[in-house]
Coordinates of C-alpha atoms in Angstrom, one line a residue:
M783 CA 80.5 138.1 94.2
L784 CA 83.8 136.5 93.3
P785 CA 86.7 138.6 92.0
A786 CA 87.4 138.4 88.3
D787 CA 90.9 136.8 88.9
V788 CA 89.3 134.0 91.0
L789 CA 86.7 133.3 88.4
R790 CA 89.5 133.0 85.8
Q791 CA 91.4 130.6 88.1
V792 CA 88.2 128.5 88.6
R793 CA 87.6 128.3 84.8
R794 CA 91.3 127.6 84.0
L795 CA 91.4 124.8 86.6
H796 CA 88.1 123.4 85.5
I797 CA 89.3 123.2 81.9
R798 CA 92.6 121.7 82.8
T799 CA 91.4 119.1 85.2
R800 CA 88.3 118.2 83.0
R801 CA 90.7 117.5 80.1
A802 CA 92.9 115.3 82.3
V803 CA 89.9 113.3 83.5
Q804 CA 88.6 112.8 80.0
T805 CA 91.9 111.7 78.5
L806 CA 93.6 109.8 81.3
F807 CA 92.2 109.7 84.8
G808 CA 88.5 108.7 84.5
G809 CA 89.1 105.0 84.0
E810 CA 92.1 104.9 86.4
Y811 CA 90.0 106.5 89.2
H812 CA 87.2 104.0 88.6
S813 CA 89.6 101.1 88.8
A814 CA 91.5 102.3 91.8
F815 CA 88.6 102.6 94.2
K816 CA 86.1 99.8 94.7
G817 CA 82.5 100.4 95.5
S818 CA 80.8 99.9 98.8
G819 CA 79.4 96.4 98.0
L820 CA 77.6 94.3 95.4
S821 CA 74.0 94.5 94.3
F822 CA 72.0 91.9 92.3
D823 CA 71.8 92.6 88.5
E824 CA 70.3 89.7 86.7
V825 CA 70.0 85.9 86.2
R826 CA 71.3 84.6 82.9
E827 CA 72.1 81.2 81.4
Y828 CA 75.4 79.6 82.5
Q829 CA 78.2 79.9 79.9
P830 CA 81.5 77.9 79.9
G831 CA 84.1 79.7 82.0
D832 CA 81.5 81.2 84.5
D833 CA 82.1 80.7 88.2
V834 CA 80.1 77.6 89.2
R835 CA 79.7 79.2 92.7
Q836 CA 77.4 81.8 91.1
I837 CA 74.9 79.1 89.9
D838 CA 71.3 79.9 91.0
W839 CA 70.2 76.4 92.0
N840 CA 66.6 77.3 92.4
V841 CA 66.2 78.6 88.9
T842 CA 68.4 75.8 87.5
A843 CA 66.2 73.1 89.2
R844 CA 63.0 74.8 88.0
T845 CA 64.1 75.2 84.3
G846 CA 66.4 72.2 83.9
T847 CA 69.1 74.6 82.5
A848 CA 72.0 76.0 84.5
F849 CA 71.6 79.7 85.3
I850 CA 73.9 82.0 87.3
K851 CA 73.3 85.2 89.3
R852 CA 75.1 88.3 88.2
Y853 CA 76.1 91.1 90.6
I854 CA 77.4 94.6 89.9
E855 CA 79.5 96.8 92.1
E856 CA 77.7 99.5 93.9
R857 CA 79.8 102.4 92.7
E858 CA 78.5 105.4 94.6
L859 CA 81.3 106.5 96.9
T860 CA 81.8 109.4 99.3
I861 CA 85.0 111.4 98.6
L862 CA 86.2 113.9 101.2
L863 CA 88.8 116.4 100.3
V864 CA 90.6 117.5 103.6
I865 CA 92.9 120.3 102.8
D866 CA 95.6 122.0 104.9
V867 CA 95.2 125.8 104.3
S868 CA 97.8 126.9 106.8
G869 CA 100.6 129.4 106.1
S870 CA 103.2 126.8 105.2
L871 CA 101.2 125.7 102.1
K872 CA 101.8 129.1 100.5
F873 CA 105.5 128.2 100.1
G874 CA 106.9 127.2 96.7
T875 CA 110.1 127.9 94.8
K876 CA 109.5 125.8 91.7
A877 CA 106.7 125.8 89.2
Q878 CA 103.9 126.3 91.8
T879 CA 103.2 126.8 95.5
K880 CA 102.2 123.8 97.6
K881 CA 98.7 125.4 97.9
T882 CA 98.3 125.4 94.1
V883 CA 99.4 121.8 93.8
A884 CA 96.9 120.8 96.5
A885 CA 94.1 122.8 94.7
E886 CA 94.9 121.2 91.3
L887 CA 95.0 117.6 92.7
A888 CA 91.9 118.2 94.7
A889 CA 90.1 119.5 91.6
L890 CA 91.3 116.5 89.7
V891 CA 89.9 114.1 92.3
A892 CA 86.7 116.0 92.4
F893 CA 86.1 115.9 88.6
C894 CA 87.0 112.2 88.6
A895 CA 84.4 111.7 91.3
V896 CA 81.7 113.6 89.5
S897 CA 82.3 111.7 86.3
N898 CA 81.7 108.5 88.3
H899 CA 78.6 109.9 90.0
D900 CA 80.3 109.9 93.5
R901 CA 79.7 112.4 96.2
I902 CA 82.3 115.1 97.1
G903 CA 82.8 116.9 100.4
L904 CA 85.3 119.5 101.5
L905 CA 87.0 120.3 104.8
C906 CA 89.6 123.0 105.1
F907 CA 91.7 123.3 108.2
T908 CA 94.6 125.2 109.9
D909 CA 94.9 124.8 113.7
A910 CA 91.1 124.8 113.6
V911 CA 88.4 123.6 111.2
E912 CA 88.0 126.6 109.0
K913 CA 85.4 125.4 106.5
S914 CA 83.2 122.3 105.9
V915 CA 81.1 121.5 102.9
P916 CA 78.9 118.4 103.2
P917 CA 79.3 115.7 100.5
S918 CA 77.0 116.1 97.5
K919 CA 76.9 115.2 93.7
G920 CA 77.0 117.1 90.5
T921 CA 79.1 119.5 88.5
K922 CA 77.6 122.5 90.1
H923 CA 78.5 121.3 93.5
V924 CA 82.1 120.5 92.4
L925 CA 82.5 124.0 91.0
R926 CA 81.3 125.4 94.4
V927 CA 84.0 123.2 96.1
L928 CA 86.6 124.3 93.6
R929 CA 85.7 127.9 94.2
D930 CA 86.0 127.4 98.0
I931 CA 89.4 125.8 97.6
L932 CA 90.8 128.7 95.5
Y933 CA 89.0 131.6 97.1
F934 CA 88.7 130.7 100.8
E935 CA 91.0 132.8 103.1
P936 CA 91.6 131.1 106.5
K937 CA 91.5 133.0 109.8
Q938 CA 94.5 131.2 111.2
Q939 CA 98.0 130.4 109.9
G940 CA 99.0 127.5 112.1
T941 CA 98.5 123.7 111.6
D942 CA 96.8 121.2 113.9
L943 CA 96.0 118.0 111.9
R944 CA 94.7 116.2 115.0
T945 CA 91.8 118.7 115.3
A946 CA 90.8 118.2 111.7
L947 CA 90.9 114.4 112.0
D948 CA 88.9 114.4 115.3
H949 CA 86.3 116.6 113.6
L950 CA 86.2 114.3 110.5
N951 CA 85.6 111.2 112.7
K952 CA 82.7 112.9 114.5
V953 CA 80.8 114.2 111.4
Q954 CA 81.5 111.4 108.9
K955 CA 80.1 108.2 110.3
R956 CA 79.8 106.3 107.1
R957 CA 83.0 105.0 105.5
A958 CA 84.5 107.4 103.0
I959 CA 87.6 107.9 100.8
V960 CA 89.6 110.7 102.4
F961 CA 92.2 112.6 100.4
L962 CA 94.2 114.5 103.0
F963 CA 96.4 117.2 101.4
S964 CA 99.2 118.7 103.6
D965 CA 102.9 119.1 103.9
F966 CA 102.8 116.9 107.0
H967 CA 105.5 118.7 109.0
D968 CA 103.8 117.1 112.0
V969 CA 102.0 113.8 112.0
P970 CA 99.6 113.0 114.9
A971 CA 100.1 109.2 114.5
E972 CA 97.3 108.0 116.8
A973 CA 94.7 110.4 115.5
L974 CA 95.6 109.4 111.9
R975 CA 95.5 105.7 112.8
R976 CA 91.9 106.1 114.2
T977 CA 90.8 107.8 111.0
A978 CA 92.4 105.2 108.8
Q979 CA 90.6 102.4 110.7
Q980 CA 87.3 104.1 109.9
H981 CA 88.0 105.4 106.4
D982 CA 90.2 104.8 103.3
V983 CA 92.7 107.6 103.9
I984 CA 95.1 108.8 101.2
C985 CA 97.7 111.2 102.6
V986 CA 98.9 113.5 99.8
R987 CA 102.2 114.9 101.0
I988 CA 103.2 118.1 99.2
S989 CA 106.8 119.3 99.3
D990 CA 109.2 121.7 97.8
Q991 CA 112.9 121.1 97.0
R992 CA 114.0 124.0 99.2
E993 CA 112.5 122.4 102.3
T994 CA 115.3 119.8 102.1
E995 CA 118.1 121.5 100.1
L996 CA 119.4 125.1 100.2
P997 CA 121.4 126.8 97.4
A998 CA 124.5 128.8 98.1
V999 CA 123.1 132.4 97.7
G1000 CA 124.7 134.2 100.7
L1001 CA 122.8 135.6 103.6
L1002 CA 119.1 134.7 103.2
Q1003 CA 116.4 136.1 105.5
T1004 CA 113.5 133.7 105.9
V1005 CA 110.1 134.0 107.6
D1006 CA 108.1 131.2 109.2
P1007 CA 104.7 131.5 107.4
E1008 CA 102.8 130.1 110.4
T1009 CA 104.4 132.1 113.2
G1010 CA 105.9 135.1 111.4
D1011 CA 109.4 134.5 113.0
L1012 CA 112.3 135.8 111.1
V1013 CA 115.5 133.8 110.7
L1014 CA 118.7 134.9 108.9
L1015 CA 120.6 132.0 107.2
D1016 CA 124.1 131.9 105.9
T1017 CA 123.7 129.7 102.9
D1018 CA 127.4 130.1 101.9
D1019 CA 128.3 128.0 104.9
A1020 CA 128.7 124.5 103.4
G1021 CA 128.5 122.9 106.9
F1022 CA 125.2 124.7 107.6
R1023 CA 123.7 123.5 104.3
R1024 CA 124.7 119.9 105.1
D1025 CA 123.2 120.1 108.6
Y1026 CA 120.1 121.6 107.1
A1027 CA 119.7 118.9 104.6
A1028 CA 120.5 116.1 107.1
Q1029 CA 117.9 117.4 109.6
A1030 CA 115.3 117.9 106.9
A1031 CA 115.8 114.4 105.6
Q1032 CA 115.6 113.0 109.2
R1033 CA 112.3 114.8 109.8
Q1034 CA 110.9 113.7 106.4
T1035 CA 111.8 110.0 107.0
A1036 CA 110.3 110.1 110.5
N1037 CA 107.0 111.6 109.3
M1038 CA 106.8 109.3 106.3
T1039 CA 107.2 106.3 108.6
K1040 CA 104.4 107.6 110.8
L1041 CA 102.1 108.1 107.8
R1042 CA 102.7 104.6 106.5
Q1043 CA 102.4 102.9 109.9
S1044 CA 99.1 104.6 110.4
G1045 CA 97.4 102.4 107.8
A1046 CA 96.9 105.3 105.4
D1047 CA 98.0 105.2 101.8
V1048 CA 100.6 107.8 100.8
L1049 CA 101.1 109.9 97.6
E1050 CA 104.1 112.2 97.3
A1051 CA 103.6 115.3 95.2
R1052 CA 106.1 118.1 94.6
T1053 CA 106.0 121.7 93.3
N1054 CA 108.0 120.9 90.2
G1055 CA 104.9 120.6 87.9
Q1056 CA 104.8 116.8 87.8
H1057 CA 101.9 116.2 90.3
F1058 CA 99.3 115.1 87.7
E1059 CA 101.8 112.4 86.6
E1060 CA 102.4 111.3 90.2
M1061 CA 98.6 111.1 90.8
L1062 CA 98.2 108.9 87.7
K1063 CA 101.0 106.6 88.9
F1064 CA 99.3 106.4 92.3
F1065 CA 95.9 105.4 90.7
R1066 CA 97.6 102.7 88.8
R1067 CA 99.4 101.3 91.9
R1068 CA 96.0 101.2 93.6
E1069 CA 94.5 99.4 90.7
R1070 CA 97.3 96.8 90.7
R1071 CA 96.9 96.2 94.4
R1072 CA 93.2 95.9 94.0
R1073 CA 93.6 93.3 91.3
G1074 CA 96.1 91.4 93.4
A1075 CA 93.8 91.4 96.4

């Protein structure tokens, strides 16, 4: 049985994300992701402005009146939420931790999917695949996925994205839309490229301001959440803060370049409380690209 505080979190997140889907995201999600193909809908009489390439010449010849075939998009999609649950996602110095941002965005995607009758699956990873939930439909299934995201406690603290991607490629043979939530401190470029060739991959990179910028607060003892190593930092040293920021920016640029060169789409989200807005902008960018294509 789930603890009372977890049940409260599930209900709160359910209410918040459901409202967001109903007011903003439902249509944006539908427009941003195309279906798997087209299926025949009906034959109807030609009207001025219709595409002449859609004329059904057999029916037209038989009736003496121009008719066209109409097709509708096959909308059922498979959405996979692949979530980094390693120690580094517990970090956060602003409104939320990176883990909370990942959970809220994953829940948002899940409720968008269920409102469009799509299938949702879950894969949680550290330096091993920690949990896997096969794709399925329905609100009850989404609530189970949401519970797993919030309540699941991993056995490991490290990160190995390559292992998660290799597992995904083996178990998910049909093309899926993969939302990959991580801070991407390391990017296995070749493994990500293979996955992006098989699936529509969206890398949701979650970051916190203090990963690239330190305040001057004197001596600061930090702990690596994945290894447990302790490091003492002198944040009053302006030169150290500059070096810290420069090295962090260099790593970030290198990793973002790898993400984009892999063929995956990229969404940047931060712990400053604006991640729903960033997701909405992302959906709209996808829709514009789709219309342009």
